[in-house]
Amino acid sequence: MISIIQIVSTWTIPVLIAFIPLYASLRKVPVYETFVDGAKDGFGTAIGIIPHLVGMMTAIGMFRASGALDALIGVIRPALELIGIPSDVLPLALLRPITGAGSLAFVTDLIKEQGPDSFAARVASAIQGSTDTTLYVLTVYFGAVGIRNARYALKVGLFSDLVGFFAAVAACWLLFGLV
């Protein structure tokens, strides 16, 4: 069974890359011209996203450099340790909704420090996969398409991140036991 999964996962992307242009040419779609038009649109989108991206990255840098992240973690840490959440993953819970790259760097460092089989590393990996970069998505993508009123998107996104955080911790408790 594992060898079948390995074969499928190895060949899925190359088959799709070959299949899509072949299928499009059979349907008489001008493949190259369509690709070039899409690339032009993508370039315009990238240019439109840059100001929002720079603003978000500046805000993240200021949040971390000001010590606000450390202060917030210091306030939350005692309460979560009482219910069995490893204190080492608290910065991830706060970073993940803000920045994907920063949270991935944090998880990587945590795994290097404590090892990939430590409970904290497993919880951090589960959190990384169970939550999203909500503020980044709202800032960059909503800004790129001109949505000014996110309405419930921020509340729902942050609530989803909170649920994902606790679900990841609970799953690790069930799968690996509380350490």
Coordinates of C-alpha atoms in Angstrom, one line a residue:
M1 CA 0.0 0.0 0.0
I2 CA 2.8 2.4 0.9
S3 CA 4.5 1.8 -2.4
I4 CA 1.3 2.6 -4.3
I5 CA 1.0 5.9 -2.4
Q6 CA 4.7 6.7 -3.2
I7 CA 4.2 6.0 -6.9
V8 CA 1.1 8.1 -7.1
S9 CA 2.7 11.0 -5.2
T10 CA 5.8 10.9 -7.3
W11 CA 3.9 11.0 -10.6
T12 CA 0.9 13.2 -9.9
I13 CA 2.6 16.6 -10.6
P14 CA 4.5 15.5 -13.8
V15 CA 1.3 13.9 -15.2
L16 CA -0.7 17.0 -14.5
I17 CA 1.9 19.2 -16.0
A18 CA 1.8 17.1 -19.2
F19 CA -1.9 16.5 -19.2
I20 CA -3.2 20.1 -18.9
P21 CA -1.5 21.5 -22.1
L22 CA -2.3 18.4 -24.0
Y23 CA -5.9 18.5 -23.1
A24 CA -6.1 22.2 -23.9
S25 CA -4.5 21.7 -27.3
L26 CA -7.0 18.9 -28.1
R27 CA -9.8 21.4 -27.2
K28 CA -8.2 23.9 -29.6
V29 CA -7.2 26.3 -26.9
P30 CA -4.1 28.5 -27.8
V31 CA -2.0 27.2 -25.0
Y32 CA 1.0 29.5 -25.2
E33 CA -1.0 32.6 -25.8
T34 CA -3.3 31.8 -22.9
F35 CA -0.2 31.2 -20.7
V36 CA 1.3 34.6 -21.7
D37 CA -2.0 36.4 -21.0
G38 CA -2.2 34.7 -17.6
A39 CA 1.4 35.7 -16.8
K40 CA 0.6 39.3 -17.7
D41 CA -2.3 39.3 -15.3
G42 CA -0.2 37.7 -12.6
F43 CA 2.4 40.4 -13.0
G44 CA -0.2 43.1 -12.5
T45 CA -1.5 41.3 -9.4
A46 CA 2.0 41.0 -8.0
I47 CA 2.6 44.7 -8.5
G48 CA -0.8 45.5 -6.8
I49 CA 0.1 43.2 -3.8
I50 CA 3.5 44.8 -3.1
P51 CA 2.3 47.8 -1.1
H52 CA 0.1 45.7 1.1
L53 CA 2.9 43.1 1.6
V54 CA 5.4 45.8 2.6
G55 CA 2.9 47.3 5.1
M56 CA 2.2 43.9 6.7
M57 CA 5.9 43.0 6.9
T58 CA 6.7 46.4 8.5
A59 CA 3.9 45.9 11.1
I60 CA 5.2 42.4 11.9
G61 CA 8.7 43.7 12.4
M62 CA 7.5 46.5 14.6
F63 CA 5.4 44.1 16.7
R64 CA 8.3 41.8 17.3
A65 CA 11.0 44.4 17.8
S66 CA 8.9 46.5 20.2
G67 CA 8.7 43.6 22.7
A68 CA 5.0 43.5 22.5
L69 CA 5.1 39.8 21.4
D70 CA 7.2 38.8 24.4
A71 CA 4.9 40.8 26.7
L72 CA 1.8 39.2 25.4
I73 CA 3.4 35.7 25.6
G74 CA 4.3 36.5 29.3
V75 CA 0.7 37.3 30.1
I76 CA -0.8 34.2 28.4
R77 CA 1.9 31.6 29.4
P78 CA 0.8 30.8 33.0
A79 CA -2.8 30.2 32.1
L80 CA -2.0 27.8 29.2
E81 CA 0.6 25.9 31.2
L82 CA -2.1 25.1 33.8
I83 CA -4.1 23.2 31.1
G84 CA -1.1 21.3 29.7
I85 CA -0.2 23.3 26.7
P86 CA 3.6 23.5 26.2
S87 CA 4.8 27.0 26.8
D88 CA 7.3 26.6 23.9
V89 CA 4.5 26.8 21.3
L90 CA 2.9 30.0 22.6
P91 CA 4.9 32.3 20.3
L92 CA 3.7 30.1 17.4
A93 CA 0.1 30.6 18.4
L94 CA 0.6 34.4 18.2
L95 CA 2.9 34.4 15.1
R96 CA 0.9 32.0 12.9
P97 CA -2.0 34.3 12.1
I98 CA 0.4 37.1 11.3
T99 CA 3.2 35.5 9.3
G100 CA 3.7 32.2 7.6
A101 CA 7.4 32.5 7.1
G102 CA 8.0 33.7 10.7
S103 CA 6.0 30.9 12.1
L104 CA 7.7 28.3 9.9
A105 CA 11.1 29.6 11.1
F106 CA 9.9 29.3 14.7
V107 CA 8.8 25.7 14.2
T108 CA 12.1 24.9 12.5
D109 CA 14.1 26.3 15.4
L110 CA 11.9 24.5 17.9
I111 CA 12.4 21.2 16.1
K112 CA 16.2 21.8 16.0
E113 CA 16.3 22.6 19.7
Q114 CA 14.0 19.9 21.1
G115 CA 14.1 17.3 18.4
P116 CA 11.3 16.2 16.0
D117 CA 9.9 13.7 18.3
S118 CA 9.4 16.0 21.3
F119 CA 5.9 16.8 22.4
A120 CA 6.4 20.5 21.8
A121 CA 7.7 19.9 18.2
R122 CA 4.8 17.7 17.4
V123 CA 2.3 20.2 18.8
A124 CA 4.0 23.0 16.9
S125 CA 3.9 21.0 13.6
A126 CA 0.2 20.2 14.2
I127 CA -0.5 23.9 14.8
Q128 CA 1.4 24.9 11.7
G129 CA -0.8 22.6 9.7
S130 CA -4.0 23.4 11.4
T131 CA -4.0 27.2 11.3
D132 CA -3.6 29.9 8.7
T133 CA -2.0 33.3 8.2
T134 CA -5.3 35.1 8.7
L135 CA -4.0 38.7 9.0
Y136 CA -1.6 38.2 6.1
V137 CA -4.4 36.8 3.9
L138 CA -6.8 39.7 4.8
T139 CA -4.1 42.3 4.3
V140 CA -2.6 41.1 1.1
Y141 CA -5.4 39.4 -0.8
F142 CA -8.3 41.6 0.3
G143 CA -6.2 44.6 -0.3
A144 CA -5.2 43.4 -3.8
V145 CA -8.8 43.0 -4.9
G146 CA -9.9 46.2 -3.2
I147 CA -12.1 44.9 -0.4
R148 CA -12.1 47.6 2.2
N149 CA -14.6 46.1 4.7
A150 CA -13.6 42.6 5.7
R151 CA -16.7 42.4 7.8
Y152 CA -16.7 39.0 9.5
A153 CA -13.6 37.6 7.8
L154 CA -11.3 38.8 10.6
K155 CA -13.4 37.4 13.4
V156 CA -14.0 34.1 11.7
G157 CA -10.4 33.7 10.6
L158 CA -9.0 34.4 14.1
F159 CA -11.6 32.2 15.7
S160 CA -10.7 29.4 13.2
D161 CA -7.0 29.9 14.2
L162 CA -7.9 29.6 17.9
V163 CA -10.0 26.4 17.3
G164 CA -7.1 25.0 15.1
F165 CA -4.6 25.7 17.9
F166 CA -6.6 23.9 20.6
A167 CA -7.6 21.1 18.2
A168 CA -3.9 20.6 17.3
V169 CA -3.0 20.4 21.0
A170 CA -5.9 18.0 21.7
A171 CA -4.9 15.8 18.7
C172 CA -1.4 15.6 20.0
W173 CA -2.6 14.7 23.5
L174 CA -4.7 11.9 22.0
L175 CA -2.1 10.6 19.6
F176 CA 1.1 11.0 21.6
G177 CA -0.1 11.3 25.2
L178 CA 0.4 14.3 27.5
V179 CA 4.2 14.6 28.2

